[in-house]
Coordinates of C-alpha atoms in Angstrom, one line a residue:
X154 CA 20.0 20.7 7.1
X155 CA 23.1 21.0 5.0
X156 CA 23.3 21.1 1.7
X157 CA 25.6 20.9 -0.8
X158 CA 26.1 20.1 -4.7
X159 CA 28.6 17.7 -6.6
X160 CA 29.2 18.0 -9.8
X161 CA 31.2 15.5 -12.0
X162 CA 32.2 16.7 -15.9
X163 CA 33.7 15.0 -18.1
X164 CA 33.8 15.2 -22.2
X165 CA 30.8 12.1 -22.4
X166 CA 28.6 13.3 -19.2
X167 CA 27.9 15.3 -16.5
X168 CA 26.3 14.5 -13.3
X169 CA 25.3 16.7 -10.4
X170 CA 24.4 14.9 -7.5
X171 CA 22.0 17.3 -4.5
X172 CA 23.6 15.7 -0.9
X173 CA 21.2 16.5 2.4
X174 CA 23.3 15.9 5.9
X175 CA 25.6 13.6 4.0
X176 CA 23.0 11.6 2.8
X177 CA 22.3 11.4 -1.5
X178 CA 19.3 13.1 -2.1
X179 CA 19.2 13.8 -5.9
X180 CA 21.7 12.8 -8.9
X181 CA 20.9 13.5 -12.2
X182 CA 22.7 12.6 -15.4
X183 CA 23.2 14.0 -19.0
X184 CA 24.9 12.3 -21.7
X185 CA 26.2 14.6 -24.2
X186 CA 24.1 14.0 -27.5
X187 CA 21.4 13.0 -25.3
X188 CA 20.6 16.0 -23.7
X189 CA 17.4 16.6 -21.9
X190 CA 14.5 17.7 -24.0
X191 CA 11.8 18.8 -21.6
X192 CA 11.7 22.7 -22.0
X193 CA 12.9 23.0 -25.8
X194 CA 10.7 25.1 -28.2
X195 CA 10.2 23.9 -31.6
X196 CA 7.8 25.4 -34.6
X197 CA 6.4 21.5 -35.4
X198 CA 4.1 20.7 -38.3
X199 CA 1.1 18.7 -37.5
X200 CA 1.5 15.6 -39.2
X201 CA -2.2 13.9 -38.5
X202 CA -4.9 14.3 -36.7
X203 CA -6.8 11.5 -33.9
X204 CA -10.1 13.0 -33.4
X205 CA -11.1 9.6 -31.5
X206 CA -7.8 10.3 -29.0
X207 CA -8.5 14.4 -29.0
X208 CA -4.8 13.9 -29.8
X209 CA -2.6 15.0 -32.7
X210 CA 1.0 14.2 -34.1
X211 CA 3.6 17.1 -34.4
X212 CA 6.1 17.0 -36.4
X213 CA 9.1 18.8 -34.7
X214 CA 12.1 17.3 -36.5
X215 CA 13.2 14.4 -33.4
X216 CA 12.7 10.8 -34.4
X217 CA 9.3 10.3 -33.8
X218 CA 6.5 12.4 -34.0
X219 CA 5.8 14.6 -30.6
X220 CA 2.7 13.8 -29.1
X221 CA -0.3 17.1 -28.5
X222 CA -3.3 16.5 -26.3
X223 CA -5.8 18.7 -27.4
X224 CA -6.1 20.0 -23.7
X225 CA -2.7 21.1 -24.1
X226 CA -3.7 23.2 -27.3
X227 CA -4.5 27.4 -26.5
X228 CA -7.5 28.3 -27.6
X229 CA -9.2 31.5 -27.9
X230 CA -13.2 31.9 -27.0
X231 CA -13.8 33.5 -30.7
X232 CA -12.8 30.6 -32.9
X233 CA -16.5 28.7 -31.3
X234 CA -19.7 29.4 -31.9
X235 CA -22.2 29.0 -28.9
X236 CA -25.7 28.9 -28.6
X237 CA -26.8 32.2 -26.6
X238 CA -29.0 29.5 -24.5
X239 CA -26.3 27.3 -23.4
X240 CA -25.7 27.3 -20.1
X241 CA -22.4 28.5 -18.6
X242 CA -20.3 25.9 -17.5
X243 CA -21.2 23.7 -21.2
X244 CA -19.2 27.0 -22.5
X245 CA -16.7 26.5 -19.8
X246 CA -16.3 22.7 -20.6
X247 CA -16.2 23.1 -24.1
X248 CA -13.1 25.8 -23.8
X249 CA -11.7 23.6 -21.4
X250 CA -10.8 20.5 -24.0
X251 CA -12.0 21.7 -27.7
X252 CA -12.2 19.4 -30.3
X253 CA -8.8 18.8 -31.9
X254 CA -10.8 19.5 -35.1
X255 CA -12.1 22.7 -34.8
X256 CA -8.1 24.2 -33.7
X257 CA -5.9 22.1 -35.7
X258 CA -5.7 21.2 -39.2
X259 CA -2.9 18.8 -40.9
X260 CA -0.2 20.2 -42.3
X261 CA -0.3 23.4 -39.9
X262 CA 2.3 25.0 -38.4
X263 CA 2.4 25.8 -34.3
X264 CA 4.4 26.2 -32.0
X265 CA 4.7 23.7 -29.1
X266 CA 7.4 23.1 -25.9
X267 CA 8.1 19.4 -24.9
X268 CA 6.3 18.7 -21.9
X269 CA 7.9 14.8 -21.2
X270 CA 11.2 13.5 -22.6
X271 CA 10.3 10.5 -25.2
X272 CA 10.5 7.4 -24.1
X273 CA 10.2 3.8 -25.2
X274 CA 8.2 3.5 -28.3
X275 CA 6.5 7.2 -27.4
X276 CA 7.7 10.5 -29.0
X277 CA 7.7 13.5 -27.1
X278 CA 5.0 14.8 -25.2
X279 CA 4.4 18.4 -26.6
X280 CA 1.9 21.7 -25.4
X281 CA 1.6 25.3 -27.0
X282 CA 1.6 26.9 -23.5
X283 CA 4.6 28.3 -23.4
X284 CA 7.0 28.9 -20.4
X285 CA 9.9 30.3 -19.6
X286 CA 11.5 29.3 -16.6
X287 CA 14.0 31.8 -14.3
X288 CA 15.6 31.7 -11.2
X289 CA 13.0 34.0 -9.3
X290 CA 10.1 33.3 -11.7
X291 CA 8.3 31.8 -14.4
X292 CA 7.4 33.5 -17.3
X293 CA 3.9 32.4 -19.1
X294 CA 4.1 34.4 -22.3
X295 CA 0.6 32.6 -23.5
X296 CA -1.7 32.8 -20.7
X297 CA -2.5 35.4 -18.5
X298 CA -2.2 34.5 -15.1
X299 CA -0.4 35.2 -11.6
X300 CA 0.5 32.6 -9.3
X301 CA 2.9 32.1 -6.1
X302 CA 5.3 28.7 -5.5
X303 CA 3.5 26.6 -2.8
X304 CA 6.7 26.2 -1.0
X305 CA 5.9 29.4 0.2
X306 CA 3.5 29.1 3.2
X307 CA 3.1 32.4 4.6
X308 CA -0.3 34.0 3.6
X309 CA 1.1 37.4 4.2
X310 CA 3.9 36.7 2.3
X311 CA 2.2 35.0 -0.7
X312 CA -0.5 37.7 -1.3
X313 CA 2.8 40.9 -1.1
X314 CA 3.9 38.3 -3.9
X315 CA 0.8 38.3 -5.9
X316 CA 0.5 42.1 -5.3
X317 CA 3.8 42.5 -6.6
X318 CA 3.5 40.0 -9.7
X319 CA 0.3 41.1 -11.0
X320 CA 2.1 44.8 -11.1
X321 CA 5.3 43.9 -13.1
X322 CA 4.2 41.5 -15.5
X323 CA 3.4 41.8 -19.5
X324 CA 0.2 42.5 -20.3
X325 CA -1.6 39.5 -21.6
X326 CA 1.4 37.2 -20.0
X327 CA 1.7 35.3 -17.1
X328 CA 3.9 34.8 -14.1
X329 CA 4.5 32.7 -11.4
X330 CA 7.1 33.9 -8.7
X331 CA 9.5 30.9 -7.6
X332 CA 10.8 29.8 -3.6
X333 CA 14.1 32.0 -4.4
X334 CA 11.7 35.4 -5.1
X335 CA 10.6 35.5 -1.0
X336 CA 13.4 37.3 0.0
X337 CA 14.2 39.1 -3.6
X338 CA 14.1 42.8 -3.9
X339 CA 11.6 44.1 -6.2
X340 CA 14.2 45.3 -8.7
X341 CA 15.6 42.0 -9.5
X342 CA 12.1 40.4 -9.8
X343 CA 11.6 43.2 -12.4
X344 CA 15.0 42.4 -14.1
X345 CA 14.1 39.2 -14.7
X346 CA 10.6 39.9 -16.2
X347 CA 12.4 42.2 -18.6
X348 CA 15.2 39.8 -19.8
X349 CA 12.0 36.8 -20.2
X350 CA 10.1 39.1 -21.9
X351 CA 12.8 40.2 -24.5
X352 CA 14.4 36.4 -24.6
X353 CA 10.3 35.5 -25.9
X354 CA 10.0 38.0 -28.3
X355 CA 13.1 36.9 -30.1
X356 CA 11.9 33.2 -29.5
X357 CA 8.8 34.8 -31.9
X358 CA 11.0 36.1 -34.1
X359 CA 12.9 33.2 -34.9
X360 CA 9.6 31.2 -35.7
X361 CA 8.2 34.0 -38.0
X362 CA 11.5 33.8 -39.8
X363 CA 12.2 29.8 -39.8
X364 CA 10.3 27.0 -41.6
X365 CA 9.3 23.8 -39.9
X366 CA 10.4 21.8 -38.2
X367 CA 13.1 23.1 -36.7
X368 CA 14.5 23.9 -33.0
X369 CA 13.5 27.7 -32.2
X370 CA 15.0 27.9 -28.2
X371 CA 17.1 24.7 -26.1
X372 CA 16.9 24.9 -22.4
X373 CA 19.7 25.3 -20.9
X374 CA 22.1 22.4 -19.9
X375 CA 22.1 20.0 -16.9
X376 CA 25.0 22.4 -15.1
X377 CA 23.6 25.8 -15.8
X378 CA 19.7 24.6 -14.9
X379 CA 21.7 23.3 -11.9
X380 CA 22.8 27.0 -11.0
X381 CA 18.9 28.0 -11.7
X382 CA 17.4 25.6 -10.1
X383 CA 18.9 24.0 -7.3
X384 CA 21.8 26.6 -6.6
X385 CA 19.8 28.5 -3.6
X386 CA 20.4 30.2 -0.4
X387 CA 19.7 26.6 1.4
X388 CA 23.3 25.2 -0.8
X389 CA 26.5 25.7 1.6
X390 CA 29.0 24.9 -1.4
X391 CA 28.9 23.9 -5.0
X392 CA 32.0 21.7 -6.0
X393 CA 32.9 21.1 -9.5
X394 CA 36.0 19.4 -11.0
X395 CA 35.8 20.9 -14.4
X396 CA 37.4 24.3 -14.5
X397 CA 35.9 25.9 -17.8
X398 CA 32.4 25.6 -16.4
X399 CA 33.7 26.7 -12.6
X400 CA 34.5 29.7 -14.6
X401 CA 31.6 30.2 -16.6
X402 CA 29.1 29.1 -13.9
X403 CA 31.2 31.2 -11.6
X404 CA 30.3 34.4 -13.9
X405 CA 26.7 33.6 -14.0
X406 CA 26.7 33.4 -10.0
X407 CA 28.6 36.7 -10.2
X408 CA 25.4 37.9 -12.1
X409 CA 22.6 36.9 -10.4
X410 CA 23.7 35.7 -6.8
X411 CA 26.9 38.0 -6.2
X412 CA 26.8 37.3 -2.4
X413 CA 27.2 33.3 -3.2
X414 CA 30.3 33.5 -5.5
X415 CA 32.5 32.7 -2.7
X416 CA 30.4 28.7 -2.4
X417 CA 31.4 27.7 -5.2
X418 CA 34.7 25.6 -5.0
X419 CA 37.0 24.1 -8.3
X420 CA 37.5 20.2 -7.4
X421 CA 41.4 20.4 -8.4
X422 CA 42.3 16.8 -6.2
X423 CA 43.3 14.0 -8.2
X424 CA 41.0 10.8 -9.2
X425 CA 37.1 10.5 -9.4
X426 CA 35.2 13.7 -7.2
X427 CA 32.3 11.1 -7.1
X428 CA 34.7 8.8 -5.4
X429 CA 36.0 11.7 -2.6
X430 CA 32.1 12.5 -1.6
X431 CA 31.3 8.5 -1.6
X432 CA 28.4 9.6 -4.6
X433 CA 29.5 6.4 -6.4
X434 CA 28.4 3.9 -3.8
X435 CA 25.7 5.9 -3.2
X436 CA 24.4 5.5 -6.5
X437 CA 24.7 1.9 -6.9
X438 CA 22.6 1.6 -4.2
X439 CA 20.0 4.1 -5.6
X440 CA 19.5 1.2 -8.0
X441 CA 19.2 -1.6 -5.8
X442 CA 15.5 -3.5 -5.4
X443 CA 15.9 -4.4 -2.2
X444 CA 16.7 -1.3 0.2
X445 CA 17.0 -1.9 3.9
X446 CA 16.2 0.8 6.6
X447 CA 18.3 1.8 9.8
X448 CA 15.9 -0.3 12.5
X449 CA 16.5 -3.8 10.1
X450 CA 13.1 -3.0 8.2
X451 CA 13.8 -3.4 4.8
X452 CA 11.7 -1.9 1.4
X453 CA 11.4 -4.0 -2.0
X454 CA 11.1 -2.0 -4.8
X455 CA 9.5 -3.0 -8.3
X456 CA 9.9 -0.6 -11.6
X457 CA 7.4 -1.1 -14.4
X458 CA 6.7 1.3 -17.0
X459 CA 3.7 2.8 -16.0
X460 CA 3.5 1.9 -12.5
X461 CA 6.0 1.5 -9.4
X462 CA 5.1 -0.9 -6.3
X463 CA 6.9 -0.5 -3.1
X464 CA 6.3 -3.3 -0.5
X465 CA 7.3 -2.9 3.6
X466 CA 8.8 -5.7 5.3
X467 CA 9.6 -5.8 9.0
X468 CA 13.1 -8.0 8.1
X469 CA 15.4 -8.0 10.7
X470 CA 13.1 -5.2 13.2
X471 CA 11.4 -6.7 16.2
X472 CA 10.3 -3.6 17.9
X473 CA 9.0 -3.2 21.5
X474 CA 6.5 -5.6 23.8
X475 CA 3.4 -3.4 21.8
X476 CA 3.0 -5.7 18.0
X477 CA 1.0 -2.4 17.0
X478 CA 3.7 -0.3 18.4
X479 CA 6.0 -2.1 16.1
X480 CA 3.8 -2.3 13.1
X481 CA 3.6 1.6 13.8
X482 CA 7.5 2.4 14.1
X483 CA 8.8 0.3 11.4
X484 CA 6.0 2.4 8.6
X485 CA 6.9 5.7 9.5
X486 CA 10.5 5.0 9.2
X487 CA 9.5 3.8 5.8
X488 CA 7.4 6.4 4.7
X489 CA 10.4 8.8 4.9
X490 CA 12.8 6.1 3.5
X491 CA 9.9 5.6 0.8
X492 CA 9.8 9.6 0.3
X493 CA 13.4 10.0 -0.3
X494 CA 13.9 7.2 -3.1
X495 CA 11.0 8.3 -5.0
X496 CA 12.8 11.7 -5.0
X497 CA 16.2 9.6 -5.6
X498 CA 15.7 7.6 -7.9
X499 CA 13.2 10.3 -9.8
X500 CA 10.4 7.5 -10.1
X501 CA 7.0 9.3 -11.2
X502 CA 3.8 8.0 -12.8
X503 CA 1.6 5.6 -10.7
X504 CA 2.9 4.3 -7.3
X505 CA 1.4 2.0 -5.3
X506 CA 3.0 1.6 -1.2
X507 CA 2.4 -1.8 0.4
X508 CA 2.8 -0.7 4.1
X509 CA 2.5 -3.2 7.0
X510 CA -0.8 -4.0 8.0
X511 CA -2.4 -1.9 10.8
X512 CA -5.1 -2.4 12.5
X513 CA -5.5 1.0 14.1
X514 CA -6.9 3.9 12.3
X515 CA -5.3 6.3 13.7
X516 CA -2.0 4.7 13.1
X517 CA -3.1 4.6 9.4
X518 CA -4.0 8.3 9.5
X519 CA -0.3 8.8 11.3
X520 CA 1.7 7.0 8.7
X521 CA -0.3 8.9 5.6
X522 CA 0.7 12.1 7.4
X523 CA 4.4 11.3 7.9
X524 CA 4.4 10.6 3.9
X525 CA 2.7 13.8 3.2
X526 CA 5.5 15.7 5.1
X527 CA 8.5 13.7 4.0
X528 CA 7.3 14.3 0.3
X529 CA 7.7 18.1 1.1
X530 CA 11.2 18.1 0.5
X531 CA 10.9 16.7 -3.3
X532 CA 11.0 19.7 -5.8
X533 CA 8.4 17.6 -8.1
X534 CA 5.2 17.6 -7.5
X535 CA 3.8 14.8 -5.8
X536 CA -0.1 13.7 -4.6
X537 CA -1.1 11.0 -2.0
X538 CA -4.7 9.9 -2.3
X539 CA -4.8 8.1 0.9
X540 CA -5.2 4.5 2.0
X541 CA -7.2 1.7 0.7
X542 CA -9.5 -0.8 2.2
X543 CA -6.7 -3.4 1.2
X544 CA -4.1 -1.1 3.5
X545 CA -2.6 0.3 -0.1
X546 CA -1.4 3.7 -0.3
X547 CA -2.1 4.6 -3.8
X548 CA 0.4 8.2 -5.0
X549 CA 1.4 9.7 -8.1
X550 CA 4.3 11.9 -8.5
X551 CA 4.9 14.1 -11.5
X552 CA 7.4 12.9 -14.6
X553 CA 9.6 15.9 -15.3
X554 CA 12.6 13.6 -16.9
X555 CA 13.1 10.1 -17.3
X556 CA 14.4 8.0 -14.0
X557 CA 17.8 6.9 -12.9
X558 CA 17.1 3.6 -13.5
X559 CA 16.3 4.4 -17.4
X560 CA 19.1 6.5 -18.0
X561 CA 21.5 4.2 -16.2
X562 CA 20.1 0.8 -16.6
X563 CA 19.2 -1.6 -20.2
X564 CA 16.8 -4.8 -20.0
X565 CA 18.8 -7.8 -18.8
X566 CA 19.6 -9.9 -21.9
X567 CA 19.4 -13.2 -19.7
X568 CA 16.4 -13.2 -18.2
X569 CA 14.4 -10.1 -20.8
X570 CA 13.1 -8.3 -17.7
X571 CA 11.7 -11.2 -15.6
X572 CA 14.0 -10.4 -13.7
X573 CA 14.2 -14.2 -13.5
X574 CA 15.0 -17.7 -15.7
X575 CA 14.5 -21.2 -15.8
X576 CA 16.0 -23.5 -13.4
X577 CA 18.4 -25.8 -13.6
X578 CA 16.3 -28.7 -12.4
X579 CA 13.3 -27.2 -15.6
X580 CA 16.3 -26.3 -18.0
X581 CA 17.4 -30.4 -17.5
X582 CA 13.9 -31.6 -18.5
X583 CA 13.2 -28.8 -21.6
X584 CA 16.7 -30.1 -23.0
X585 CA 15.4 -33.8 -22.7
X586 CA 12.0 -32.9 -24.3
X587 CA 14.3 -31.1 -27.1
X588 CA 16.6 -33.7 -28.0
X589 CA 13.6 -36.5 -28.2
X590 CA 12.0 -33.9 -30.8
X591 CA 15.6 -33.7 -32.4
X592 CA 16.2 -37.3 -32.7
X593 CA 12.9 -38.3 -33.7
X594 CA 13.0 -35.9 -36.3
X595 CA 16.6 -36.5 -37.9
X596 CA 17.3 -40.0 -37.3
X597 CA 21.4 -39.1 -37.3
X598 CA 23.4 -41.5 -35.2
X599 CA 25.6 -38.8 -33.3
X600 CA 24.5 -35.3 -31.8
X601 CA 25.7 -32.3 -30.2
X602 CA 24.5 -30.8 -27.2
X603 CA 25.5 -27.7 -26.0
X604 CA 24.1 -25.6 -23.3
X605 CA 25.8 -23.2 -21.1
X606 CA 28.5 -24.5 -18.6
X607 CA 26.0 -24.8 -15.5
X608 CA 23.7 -26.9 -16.8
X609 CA 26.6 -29.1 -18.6
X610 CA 27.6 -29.6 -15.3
X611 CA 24.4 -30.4 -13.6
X612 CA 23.8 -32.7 -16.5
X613 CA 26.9 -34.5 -16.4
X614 CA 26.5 -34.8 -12.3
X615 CA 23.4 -36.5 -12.8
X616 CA 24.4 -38.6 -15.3
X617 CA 27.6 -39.4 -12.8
X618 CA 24.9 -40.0 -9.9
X619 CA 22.9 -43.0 -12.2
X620 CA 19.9 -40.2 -13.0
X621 CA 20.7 -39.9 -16.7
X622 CA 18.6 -36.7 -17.4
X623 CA 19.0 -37.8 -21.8
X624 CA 16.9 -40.5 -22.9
X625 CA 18.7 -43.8 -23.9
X626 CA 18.6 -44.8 -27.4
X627 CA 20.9 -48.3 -28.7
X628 CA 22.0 -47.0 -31.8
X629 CA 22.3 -43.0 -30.8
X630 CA 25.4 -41.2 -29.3
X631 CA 25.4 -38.1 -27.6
X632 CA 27.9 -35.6 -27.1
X633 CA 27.8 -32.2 -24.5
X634 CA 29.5 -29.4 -24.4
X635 CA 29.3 -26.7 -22.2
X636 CA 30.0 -23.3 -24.1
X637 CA 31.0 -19.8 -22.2
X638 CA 29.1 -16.8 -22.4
X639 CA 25.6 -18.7 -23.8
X640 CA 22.1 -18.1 -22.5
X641 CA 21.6 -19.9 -19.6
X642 CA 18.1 -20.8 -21.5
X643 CA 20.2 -21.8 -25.1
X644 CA 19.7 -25.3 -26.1
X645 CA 21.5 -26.4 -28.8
X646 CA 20.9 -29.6 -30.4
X647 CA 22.9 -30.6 -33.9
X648 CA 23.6 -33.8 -35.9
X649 CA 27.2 -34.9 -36.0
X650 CA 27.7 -35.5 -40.3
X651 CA 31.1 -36.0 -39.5
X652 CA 32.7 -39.2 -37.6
X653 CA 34.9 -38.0 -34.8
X654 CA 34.6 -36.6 -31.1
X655 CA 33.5 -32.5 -31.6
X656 CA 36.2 -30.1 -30.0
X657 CA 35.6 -29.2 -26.4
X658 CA 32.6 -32.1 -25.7
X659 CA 33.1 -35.4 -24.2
X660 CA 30.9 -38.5 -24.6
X661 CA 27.6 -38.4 -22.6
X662 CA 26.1 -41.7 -23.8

């Protein structure tokens, strides 16, 4: 597989899209003034307490309140007192999720990391254990742990890692060695404990020293996480058309990945680098509902805030003589289509996957198992619990930022995220109902009616046709007119005080 980065800078955004054998596998985007949250430190004040919710409110100095769950709260085994008879795993369970009464108190001061950007009417989702993420590891400066990525699969491997982790890291910290570490040599590992270690004890300093709430450490930005994160041994090239970051993310490369300097490449070419790599395109059809599949299957794909449906349709496929055969084909192709827009179009939360109903069990098993594998390639964390008795596959996938669609997308101000409106055949009978109500109400001799230029047109057709869709009234006079750029749902129905045709209407009846 080849892989290669995009990135597109400008003095408003920057975008970096991840593309796989020509295919768009990733794009994300930061706004500047909007950057991302997730990973910022702040020393918050706790503004209340919900004992009900095991939940408290943190002041950290963003809009609204950051949100703490009191599992997310450290909490050492001294603060409780437990009776010597308890059993074990009470003690356990009672460490596990304290009550947020017994480790928090209003008005304290903590310090907490933003665990999920906010989002709609919800502030920041906040925890107070700590981390510090590197290219070749993770440093956990508030629990004591050792742990290996799960990307990598050798057992051999894995435990030399461990060995190796548990040797080199702070007493009393944690770490947990990243994909890049595998082929690492011990001495950069060690490097990069040493600079985490030092970059957290200034982090400390700066909150003995500030009050809150204030900002104590800001992840790095989109491009240089870019670098961290994505920038691996797997990337053939990294193409940028903004030379003061080429030149500053060419240094950092220079620093920790020497031998890949030379993949790095300065867009220089004129017009949009998006444009030259077809990204554009791409995107807009990273956003589309309906996406349709190399054999004619197509996929429907519904966003809701909490929970994401994708349905399977056969569309345009008609397989081989075998219907189960067909049924079988068309889901595995969708279950790697399905795999990479999740990844794509970064959806997370709650998904729910209407396959194509099977009959065969061991077709279901099949087309679980080709999701399982094509999920392997997403960075995020992601967890298939299997199929239903309804033929539902029911997933989650883990929300590190917020999804393309959010950052790219606003409600439509037409239909308020119906995603549909009225017809014109409904919108015909509520403007009839409406001016009855109108007339009977004011008794005026001349109206107004204005509506938006389709339905003045339907209306006026019918009228043309004999189907008069106003009510007739002897001593009444109506007017329409259609006006550009109103809701296609806008009725507007107004007395006439003044004698005279109204500019723009003609007579109705």
């Amino acid at each position: 597989m080849v892989r290669k980065i995009i990135a597109d800078v400008n003095p408003h955004e920057a975008r970096v899209a991840l593309v796989e054998d020509g295919a768009l596998a990733e794009i994300q985007v930061e706004m500047r003034g909007k950057e991302r949250l997730v990973g910022n430190i702040y020393k918050g004040r706790v503004a209340n307490i919900l004992p009900g919710m095991q939940a408290a409110f943190v002041d950290v100095g963003l809009e609204k309140n950051a949100f703490l769950y009191a599992g997310d709260i450290l909490c050492d085994e001294q603060d409780f007192e437990f009776d010597a008879a308890a059993e074990g795993e009470q003690i356990k369970r009672k460490l596990e999720v304290p009550n947020i009464k017994d480790i928090l108190r209003q008005g304290q001061e903590i310090m907490v990391q933003v665990l999920k950007q906010p989002g709609g009417s919800k502030g920041a989702r906040v925890t107070t254990h700590i981390t510090l993420p590197g290219r070749l590891l993770v440093l956990m400066p508030t629990v004591d742990h050792v742990g290996v990525s799960r990307r990598i699969e050798d057992e051999e491997t894995r435990e030399r890692l461990k060995a190796l982790a548990a040797r080199i890291k702070p007493t009393g910290m944690g770490v947990i060695l990243r994909t890049a570490a595998e082929h690492a040599a011990e001495e950069e590992i060690v490097a990069e404990v040493n600079f985490y270690t030092r970059l957290w004890n200034r982090v400390c300093g700066k909150a003995d020293f500030l009050s809150a709430p204030r900002l104590i450490h800001a992840e790095e930005n989109l491009l240089f996480r870019t670098v961290r994160d994505l920038f691996t041994e797997e990337v053939a090239g990294f193409v940028i058309n903004d030379k003061d970051y080429f030149e500053k993310i060419t240094a950092l490369v220079n620093i920790i990945s020497p031998h890949m300097a030379d993949r790095l490449t300065l867009f220089e070419e004129p017009g949009n680098i998006f444009d030259a790599y077809d990204i554009e395109e791409k995107i807009d059809k990273a956003l589309a509902r309906k996406v349709w599949l190399k054999n004619g299957c197509y996929l429907v794909i519904d966003e809701t805030e909490a929970l994401t449906v994708v349905d399977v349709n056969t569309g345009k496929y008609i397989g081989e003589d075998n219907l189960q055969d067909t049924i079988l084909h068309a889901n595995i192709e969708a279950a790697e289509e399905i795999a990479r827009q999740l990844r794509l179009r970064d959806i997370s939360g709650i998904i729910v996957i209407d396959f194509i109903d099977m009959e065969i069990e061991e077709n279901k098993r099949l087309v679980v198992e080709k999701l399982e594998e094509a999920l392997r390639n997403d960075r995020t964390k992601s967890t298939v619990l299997g199929m239903t008795e309804l033929g539902l596959v029911e997933m989650t996938r883990k929300k590190m930022r917020r999804k393309l669609s959010a950052l790219t997308q606003m409600c439509c101000p037409s239909c308020g995220g119906k995603g549909s409106i009225h017809n014109l055949d409904n919108m015909a009978m509520r403007l009839r109902r409406e001016v009855r109500r109108t007339v009977q109400e004011g008794g005026n001799p001349q109206y107004l009616v204005e509506v938006s230029p389709a339905l003045e047109e339907y209306i006026v057709n019918k009228n043309n046709q004999n189907q008069a869709v106003l009510p007739a009234y002897e001593t009444v006079q109506f007017y329409i007119r259609g006006q550009k750029g109103m809701h296609p749902e806008h009725i507007s129905v107004t007395p006439i005080i003044e004698r005279g045709v109204p500019n723009g209407a003609q007579v109705f009846c």
